[in-house]
CSV table of C-alpha atoms and ligand atoms in Angstrom, one decimal:
chain,number,residue,atom,x,y,z
R,1,UNK,CA,-33.1,5.0,-18.6
R,2,UNK,CA,-30.2,7.6,-18.0
R,3,UNK,CA,-32.9,10.5,-18.7
R,4,UNK,CA,-34.6,9.1,-16.0
R,5,UNK,CA,-31.6,9.3,-13.4
R,6,UNK,CA,-32.4,11.0,-10.2
R,7,UNK,CA,-29.1,12.6,-10.2
R,8,UNK,CA,-28.6,16.6,-9.8
R,9,UNK,CA,-25.3,18.1,-10.4
R,10,UNK,CA,-23.2,20.5,-9.1
R,11,UNK,CA,-19.8,22.4,-8.8
R,12,UNK,CA,-18.0,25.1,-7.3
R,13,UNK,CA,-16.7,28.6,-8.7
R,14,UNK,CA,-13.1,27.5,-7.9
R,15,UNK,CA,-13.7,24.7,-10.3
R,16,UNK,CA,-13.5,27.2,-13.2
R,17,UNK,CA,-9.9,27.9,-12.4
R,18,UNK,CA,-7.5,29.7,-14.3
R,19,UNK,CA,-4.5,27.6,-14.6
R,20,UNK,CA,-1.8,28.4,-11.9
R,21,UNK,CA,0.2,25.9,-10.3
R,22,UNK,CA,3.1,26.1,-7.8
R,23,UNK,CA,5.6,26.6,-10.4
R,24,UNK,CA,3.6,29.2,-13.0
R,25,UNK,CA,1.0,31.9,-13.3
R,26,UNK,CA,-2.5,31.8,-14.6
R,27,UNK,CA,-3.1,30.9,-18.3
R,28,UNK,CA,-6.5,32.0,-18.4
R,29,UNK,CA,-7.8,35.6,-17.6
R,30,UNK,CA,-10.1,35.7,-14.2
R,31,UNK,CA,-13.8,35.9,-14.6
R,32,UNK,CA,-16.3,37.2,-12.3
R,33,UNK,CA,-18.5,35.0,-9.9
R,34,UNK,CA,-21.7,36.2,-12.0
R,35,UNK,CA,-20.1,34.7,-15.2
R,36,UNK,CA,-19.4,31.3,-13.4
R,37,UNK,CA,-23.2,31.4,-11.9
R,38,UNK,CA,-24.4,32.3,-15.4
R,39,UNK,CA,-22.2,29.2,-17.1
R,40,UNK,CA,-23.5,27.0,-14.5
R,41,UNK,CA,-27.2,27.7,-15.0
R,42,UNK,CA,-26.6,27.7,-18.8
R,43,UNK,CA,-25.1,24.1,-18.6
R,44,UNK,CA,-28.1,22.6,-16.6
R,45,UNK,CA,-26.3,22.4,-13.2
R,46,UNK,CA,-28.5,22.6,-10.3
R,47,UNK,CA,-26.4,23.8,-7.4
R,48,UNK,CA,-23.6,25.6,-6.7
R,49,UNK,CA,-20.6,24.7,-3.5
R,50,UNK,CA,-19.4,27.7,-1.7
R,51,UNK,CA,-16.7,28.5,0.4
R,52,UNK,CA,-17.5,30.8,3.0
R,53,UNK,CA,-15.3,33.7,1.1
R,54,UNK,CA,-16.7,32.7,-2.4
R,55,UNK,CA,-20.2,33.6,-1.0
R,56,UNK,CA,-19.0,36.6,0.8
R,57,UNK,CA,-15.4,37.8,-0.4
R,58,UNK,CA,-13.1,39.1,2.4
R,59,UNK,CA,-15.3,37.7,5.3
R,60,UNK,CA,-12.8,38.2,7.9
R,61,UNK,CA,-12.7,42.0,7.5
R,62,UNK,CA,-16.6,42.1,7.7
R,63,UNK,CA,-18.8,42.6,10.3
R,64,UNK,CA,-21.5,39.9,11.2
R,65,UNK,CA,-24.5,42.1,10.2
R,66,UNK,CA,-22.3,43.1,6.8
R,67,UNK,CA,-22.0,39.2,6.1
R,68,UNK,CA,-25.6,38.4,6.7
R,69,UNK,CA,-26.6,41.2,4.5
R,70,UNK,CA,-24.4,40.0,1.6
R,71,UNK,CA,-25.5,36.3,2.3
R,72,UNK,CA,-29.0,37.4,1.7
R,73,UNK,CA,-28.4,39.4,-1.4
R,74,UNK,CA,-26.6,36.2,-2.5
R,75,UNK,CA,-29.8,33.9,-1.6
R,76,UNK,CA,-32.0,36.4,-3.9
R,77,UNK,CA,-29.5,36.2,-7.0
R,78,UNK,CA,-29.5,32.2,-6.6
R,79,UNK,CA,-33.1,32.3,-6.5
R,80,UNK,CA,-33.7,34.4,-9.4
R,81,UNK,CA,-31.3,31.8,-11.3
R,82,UNK,CA,-33.3,29.1,-9.8
R,83,UNK,CA,-29.8,27.5,-8.4
R,84,UNK,CA,-29.3,25.9,-5.1
R,85,UNK,CA,-26.7,26.3,-2.5
R,86,UNK,CA,-25.3,22.7,-2.2
R,87,UNK,CA,-23.1,23.5,0.9
R,88,UNK,CA,-21.1,26.0,2.6
R,89,UNK,CA,-17.2,25.3,3.6
R,90,UNK,CA,-15.2,27.7,5.8
R,91,UNK,CA,-12.1,28.1,4.1
R,92,UNK,CA,-9.6,27.3,6.8
R,93,UNK,CA,-6.5,27.3,5.0
R,94,UNK,CA,-5.8,30.8,3.7
R,95,UNK,CA,-5.7,33.1,6.7
R,96,UNK,CA,-2.4,34.0,8.5
R,97,UNK,CA,-4.0,32.2,11.7
R,98,UNK,CA,-4.2,29.0,10.1
R,99,UNK,CA,-0.6,28.4,9.0
R,100,UNK,CA,0.0,26.0,11.9
R,101,UNK,CA,-3.6,24.3,11.3
R,102,UNK,CA,-7.1,25.7,12.0
R,103,UNK,CA,-8.8,23.6,14.9
R,104,UNK,CA,-5.4,21.7,15.8
R,105,UNK,CA,-3.2,24.7,15.5
R,106,UNK,CA,-0.8,24.9,18.5
R,107,UNK,CA,-1.7,28.4,19.2
R,108,UNK,CA,-4.9,28.7,21.2
R,109,UNK,CA,-5.7,32.0,19.8
R,110,UNK,CA,-5.5,30.6,16.4
R,111,UNK,CA,-7.9,27.8,17.2
R,112,UNK,CA,-10.4,30.3,18.5
R,113,UNK,CA,-10.3,31.9,14.9
R,114,UNK,CA,-11.1,28.7,13.5
R,115,UNK,CA,-14.1,28.0,15.7
R,116,UNK,CA,-15.3,31.6,15.3
R,117,UNK,CA,-14.9,31.8,11.7
R,118,UNK,CA,-16.7,28.2,11.3
R,119,UNK,CA,-19.6,29.5,13.5
R,120,UNK,CA,-19.9,32.5,11.2
R,121,UNK,CA,-20.2,30.0,8.1
R,122,UNK,CA,-22.9,28.3,9.6
R,123,UNK,CA,-24.9,31.5,9.9
R,124,UNK,CA,-24.1,32.0,6.1
R,125,UNK,CA,-25.1,28.7,5.5
R,126,UNK,CA,-28.4,29.3,7.0
R,127,UNK,CA,-29.0,32.6,4.9
R,128,UNK,CA,-28.0,30.8,1.9
R,129,UNK,CA,-30.7,28.1,2.6
R,130,UNK,CA,-28.7,25.0,2.9
R,131,UNK,CA,-28.0,22.9,6.0
R,132,UNK,CA,-24.8,21.1,4.7
R,133,UNK,CA,-21.4,22.2,6.0
R,134,UNK,CA,-18.4,20.9,4.4
R,135,UNK,CA,-14.9,20.4,6.3
R,136,UNK,CA,-12.1,19.7,4.2
R,137,UNK,CA,-9.5,19.7,7.1
R,138,UNK,CA,-6.9,20.8,4.9
R,139,UNK,CA,-4.2,21.8,7.6
R,140,UNK,CA,-5.2,19.4,10.4
R,141,UNK,CA,-2.1,17.2,10.2
R,142,UNK,CA,1.7,17.2,10.6
R,143,UNK,CA,4.5,17.9,8.6
R,144,UNK,CA,6.8,17.5,11.6
R,145,UNK,CA,5.6,14.7,13.5
R,146,UNK,CA,6.8,15.5,16.9
R,147,UNK,CA,5.2,19.3,16.6
R,148,UNK,CA,1.9,18.0,17.6
R,149,UNK,CA,0.2,15.3,19.8
R,150,UNK,CA,-2.0,13.5,17.3
R,151,UNK,CA,-4.5,12.3,20.1
R,152,UNK,CA,-4.8,15.8,21.3
R,153,UNK,CA,-5.8,17.0,17.8
R,154,UNK,CA,-8.4,14.6,17.9
R,155,UNK,CA,-9.7,16.5,21.2
R,156,UNK,CA,-9.5,19.5,19.5
R,157,UNK,CA,-11.3,18.2,16.4
R,158,UNK,CA,-14.2,17.0,18.5
R,159,UNK,CA,-14.5,20.3,20.3
R,160,UNK,CA,-14.7,22.5,17.1
R,161,UNK,CA,-17.3,20.0,15.7
R,162,UNK,CA,-19.2,19.9,19.1
R,163,UNK,CA,-19.4,23.8,19.1
R,164,UNK,CA,-20.8,24.0,15.5
R,165,UNK,CA,-23.5,21.2,16.4
R,166,UNK,CA,-24.6,23.2,19.3
R,167,UNK,CA,-24.5,26.6,17.5
R,168,UNK,CA,-27.0,25.4,15.0
R,169,UNK,CA,-29.2,22.4,15.8
R,170,UNK,CA,-30.3,22.0,12.4
R,171,UNK,CA,-27.0,21.9,10.3
R,172,UNK,CA,-25.2,18.9,9.3
R,173,UNK,CA,-21.5,18.3,8.9
R,174,UNK,CA,-19.9,16.4,6.4
R,175,UNK,CA,-16.2,15.6,6.6
R,176,UNK,CA,-14.1,15.4,3.4
R,177,UNK,CA,-11.2,13.3,4.2
R,178,UNK,CA,-8.1,13.6,2.3
R,179,UNK,CA,-4.6,11.8,3.4
R,180,UNK,CA,-1.9,14.5,2.3
R,181,UNK,CA,-1.5,17.9,0.5
R,182,UNK,CA,-1.0,20.6,1.7
R,183,UNK,CA,0.1,18.4,4.9
R,184,UNK,CA,2.6,15.4,5.0
R,185,UNK,CA,0.1,13.2,6.8
R,186,UNK,CA,-3.6,14.3,7.6
R,187,UNK,CA,-5.3,13.3,10.9
R,188,UNK,CA,-8.3,12.4,9.0
R,189,UNK,CA,-7.4,10.5,6.0
R,190,UNK,CA,-10.1,8.2,5.0
R,191,UNK,CA,-13.9,7.7,5.6
R,192,UNK,CA,-13.1,5.2,8.4
R,193,UNK,CA,-11.2,8.0,10.5
R,194,UNK,CA,-14.3,10.5,9.5
R,195,UNK,CA,-16.9,8.3,11.1
R,196,UNK,CA,-14.9,7.2,13.9
R,197,UNK,CA,-14.6,10.9,14.5
R,198,UNK,CA,-18.2,11.5,14.0
R,199,UNK,CA,-19.0,9.0,16.8
R,200,UNK,CA,-17.0,11.1,19.3
R,201,UNK,CA,-19.4,14.0,18.9
R,202,UNK,CA,-22.2,15.1,20.8
R,203,UNK,CA,-24.4,14.5,17.8
R,204,UNK,CA,-23.0,11.9,15.6
R,205,UNK,CA,-26.3,11.3,13.6
R,206,UNK,CA,-25.6,15.0,12.1
R,207,UNK,CA,-22.1,14.3,11.3
R,208,UNK,CA,-21.2,12.2,7.9
R,209,UNK,CA,-19.1,12.4,5.2
R,210,UNK,CA,-18.1,13.4,1.7
R,211,UNK,CA,-15.7,11.1,-0.9
R,212,UNK,CA,-13.8,12.5,-3.2
R,213,UNK,CA,-12.7,9.9,-5.8
R,214,UNK,CA,-9.1,11.6,-5.8
R,215,UNK,CA,-8.4,11.8,-2.2
R,216,UNK,CA,-9.4,7.9,-1.8
R,217,UNK,CA,-6.9,7.0,-4.6
R,218,UNK,CA,-4.2,9.1,-2.7
R,219,UNK,CA,-5.1,7.1,0.6
R,220,UNK,CA,-4.4,3.8,-1.8
R,221,UNK,CA,-8.0,2.9,-1.5
R,222,UNK,CA,-10.6,2.1,-4.0
R,223,UNK,CA,-13.1,5.0,-4.1
R,224,UNK,CA,-16.0,2.5,-5.0
R,225,UNK,CA,-15.1,0.6,-1.6
R,226,UNK,CA,-15.2,3.8,0.1
R,227,UNK,CA,-18.6,4.7,-1.4
R,228,UNK,CA,-19.9,1.1,-0.4
R,229,UNK,CA,-18.3,1.5,3.3
R,230,UNK,CA,-20.2,5.1,3.8
R,231,UNK,CA,-23.5,4.2,2.1
R,232,UNK,CA,-23.7,1.3,4.6
R,233,UNK,CA,-23.5,3.6,7.4
R,234,UNK,CA,-26.0,5.9,5.7
R,235,UNK,CA,-23.3,8.7,5.8
R,236,UNK,CA,-22.6,9.6,2.3
R,237,UNK,CA,-24.1,13.2,2.1
R,238,UNK,CA,-22.1,14.5,-0.7
R,239,UNK,CA,-19.8,13.5,-3.5
R,240,UNK,CA,-16.7,15.0,-5.3
R,241,UNK,CA,-16.2,12.8,-8.4
R,242,UNK,CA,-12.9,13.2,-10.3
R,243,UNK,CA,-9.7,11.2,-11.1
R,244,UNK,CA,-6.3,10.9,-10.0
R,245,UNK,CA,-3.2,9.2,-11.5
R,246,UNK,CA,-1.7,7.5,-8.8
R,247,UNK,CA,0.2,8.3,-5.6
R,248,UNK,CA,1.3,12.0,-6.6
R,249,UNK,CA,0.2,15.7,-6.4
R,250,UNK,CA,-3.8,16.1,-6.2
R,251,UNK,CA,-4.9,16.5,-9.7
R,252,UNK,CA,-8.7,17.0,-9.8
R,253,UNK,CA,-8.9,15.3,-13.5
R,254,UNK,CA,-12.1,15.0,-15.1
R,255,UNK,CA,-14.2,11.9,-13.8
R,256,UNK,CA,-13.0,8.7,-15.7
R,257,UNK,CA,-9.8,10.4,-17.2
R,258,UNK,CA,-7.4,7.7,-15.7
R,259,UNK,CA,-9.6,4.7,-14.9
R,260,UNK,CA,-12.9,4.4,-16.6
R,261,UNK,CA,-13.4,0.9,-15.0
R,262,UNK,CA,-12.7,2.5,-11.6
R,263,UNK,CA,-15.4,5.5,-12.6
R,264,UNK,CA,-17.7,2.8,-13.7
R,265,UNK,CA,-17.5,0.8,-10.1
R,266,UNK,CA,-18.0,4.1,-8.5
R,267,UNK,CA,-21.1,4.7,-10.3
R,268,UNK,CA,-22.2,1.2,-9.9
R,269,UNK,CA,-21.8,1.5,-6.2
R,270,UNK,CA,-23.8,5.0,-6.2
R,271,UNK,CA,-26.7,3.1,-8.2
R,272,UNK,CA,-26.8,0.1,-6.0
R,273,UNK,CA,-27.4,2.1,-2.9
R,274,UNK,CA,-29.5,5.0,-4.5
R,275,UNK,CA,-27.3,7.9,-4.1
R,276,UNK,CA,-29.0,11.0,-4.8
R,277,UNK,CA,-32.5,9.6,-3.8
R,278,UNK,CA,-32.6,11.7,-0.5
R,279,UNK,CA,-31.6,14.9,-2.6
R,280,UNK,CA,-27.8,14.5,-2.3
R,281,UNK,CA,-25.8,15.8,-5.3
R,282,UNK,CA,-23.3,14.7,-7.6
R,283,UNK,CA,-20.5,17.4,-7.4
R,284,UNK,CA,-17.4,17.5,-9.6
R,285,UNK,CA,-14.3,18.8,-8.2
R,286,UNK,CA,-12.4,18.9,-11.3
R,287,UNK,CA,-9.8,21.6,-12.9
R,288,UNK,CA,-9.4,22.3,-16.6
R,289,UNK,CA,-5.9,21.7,-17.6
R,290,UNK,CA,-3.6,24.4,-17.6
R,291,UNK,CA,-3.3,24.0,-21.3
R,292,UNK,CA,-7.2,24.6,-21.8
R,293,UNK,CA,-8.2,27.7,-23.7
R,294,UNK,CA,-10.9,30.1,-22.4
R,295,UNK,CA,-13.4,29.0,-24.9
R,296,UNK,CA,-13.0,25.4,-23.7
R,297,UNK,CA,-13.3,26.2,-19.9
R,298,UNK,CA,-16.2,24.3,-18.9
R,299,UNK,CA,-15.2,21.2,-20.7
R,300,UNK,CA,-13.7,19.3,-17.7
R,301,UNK,CA,-16.9,19.8,-16.0
R,302,UNK,CA,-19.2,19.1,-18.9
R,303,UNK,CA,-17.0,16.0,-19.6
R,304,UNK,CA,-17.2,14.6,-16.3
R,305,UNK,CA,-21.1,14.9,-16.3
R,306,UNK,CA,-21.1,13.2,-19.8
R,307,UNK,CA,-19.0,10.5,-18.7
R,308,UNK,CA,-20.9,10.1,-15.4
R,309,UNK,CA,-24.2,9.6,-17.3
R,310,UNK,CA,-22.7,7.4,-19.8
R,311,UNK,CA,-21.6,5.2,-17.0
R,312,UNK,CA,-24.9,5.2,-15.4
R,313,UNK,CA,-26.4,3.4,-18.6
R,314,UNK,CA,-23.3,1.1,-18.5
R,315,UNK,CA,-24.3,0.2,-14.7
R,316,UNK,CA,-27.9,-0.3,-15.6
R,317,UNK,CA,-27.3,-2.2,-18.6
R,318,UNK,CA,-24.5,-4.5,-17.0
R,319,UNK,CA,-25.6,-8.0,-17.2
R,320,UNK,CA,-26.2,-8.9,-13.4
R,321,UNK,CA,-27.3,-12.3,-14.0
R,322,UNK,CA,-24.1,-13.2,-16.2
R,323,UNK,CA,-22.0,-11.5,-13.5
R,324,UNK,CA,-23.8,-13.6,-10.6
R,325,UNK,CA,-23.4,-16.7,-12.5
R,326,UNK,CA,-19.6,-16.3,-12.7
R,327,UNK,CA,-19.6,-15.4,-9.3
R,328,UNK,CA,-21.1,-18.6,-8.0
R,329,UNK,CA,-18.9,-20.5,-10.3
R,330,UNK,CA,-15.8,-18.5,-8.7
R,331,UNK,CA,-14.9,-17.9,-12.4
R,332,UNK,CA,-13.4,-14.4,-11.8
R,333,UNK,CA,-11.6,-14.6,-14.9
R,334,UNK,CA,-14.7,-14.7,-16.9
R,335,UNK,CA,-16.5,-11.8,-14.6
R,336,UNK,CA,-13.4,-9.7,-15.1
R,337,UNK,CA,-13.6,-10.1,-19.1
R,338,UNK,CA,-17.3,-9.6,-18.7
R,339,UNK,CA,-16.9,-6.2,-17.1
R,340,UNK,CA,-14.2,-5.2,-19.9
R,341,UNK,CA,-16.2,-6.2,-22.8
R,342,UNK,CA,-19.3,-4.3,-21.4
R,343,UNK,CA,-17.1,-1.2,-21.1
R,344,UNK,CA,-15.4,-1.6,-24.7
R,345,UNK,CA,-19.1,-2.3,-26.1
R,346,UNK,CA,-19.9,-4.5,-29.1
R,347,UNK,CA,-16.9,-5.3,-31.4
R,348,UNK,CA,-17.1,-4.0,-35.1
K,401,GLO,C1,-9.1,20.0,-1.9
K,401,GLO,C2,-10.3,19.6,-1.9
K,401,GLO,C3,-11.3,21.2,-1.9
K,401,GLO,C4,-12.6,20.8,-1.1
K,401,GLO,C5,-13.2,22.3,-1.2
K,401,GLO,C6,-14.3,22.3,-0.6
K,401,GLO,O1,-8.4,19.1,-2.1
K,401,GLO,O2,-10.9,18.7,-2.9
K,401,GLO,O3,-11.4,21.4,-3.2
K,401,GLO,O4,-13.5,20.1,-1.7
K,401,GLO,O5,-12.3,23.3,-0.9
K,401,GLO,O6,-14.3,22.4,0.8
K,402,MG,MG1,-12.8,18.3,-2.8
């Protein structure tokens, strides 16, 4: 059963984080990239996600030739480990040029910076052997509504995507929507927005999306419905599973931490549509708790994967026939309890 699952797992170096929050410093000592890569391998994950500057630190200060040299050296190290690069994401929310947004900044010079950096990211992705570019549009939104024209910002986003699609005809772009944080309101808050934006680009076939459970919850949506929606369009090309306790700051909790039932529904939706069968990875965008000791550093990731695999078993052993009967009989009360009993397991 679950040992025959088609799933392959991945995480990013930022998921082995040091415990800092806006109100306090780190609680664990920093670790080198090589240590993180070794941990990923040791624990049986098959791919790593990269920000462009995880792959090539200080990327803005380096020449194109230098970036490509470092990217090729990294690819060799990944090959030696037997680890794939799942994707590369331009980190467009750190630099001074992105203070007022990246592609949607009011300053044309800053918009140019964002596009130039994205094109370098595409070259980097090619050197790392992946065709997947993730765009978490962190600062593309507003804090002061009147400061920007939201319709013009859509044009800016389309222009940026078009430049990337034209730069490399092989790459695929996945948009990772999030409704807020760091912005008050993001321009692309949901999967529906992401796919609508894809439709305006020069090559919609190469623009898909990535669902993060916590981001869907922050938008007041059901992550399982977002999965069903994206997969109905054949557009779910990556996934950040985690959990979130209601409408507050982005929490990146372990998968299933808040709602086991919602996690079950997400896994059931993935199973129903065969997520992973075209090579898509299951990524966990989770962070250890601030209180976590260094010796338990990987537990948020390992527990998320364990919970995921347990829920794959639960999805595969769910009594679909009994569920169908209850649906036909419009006895949703009994259907509800069927799910609850299944998740609880046999009574002692
Ligand atoms: C933040 C996002 C972030 C992205 C990552 C990849 O809320 O989830 O972690 O997934 O930077 O672009
Ligand atoms: Mg994410």
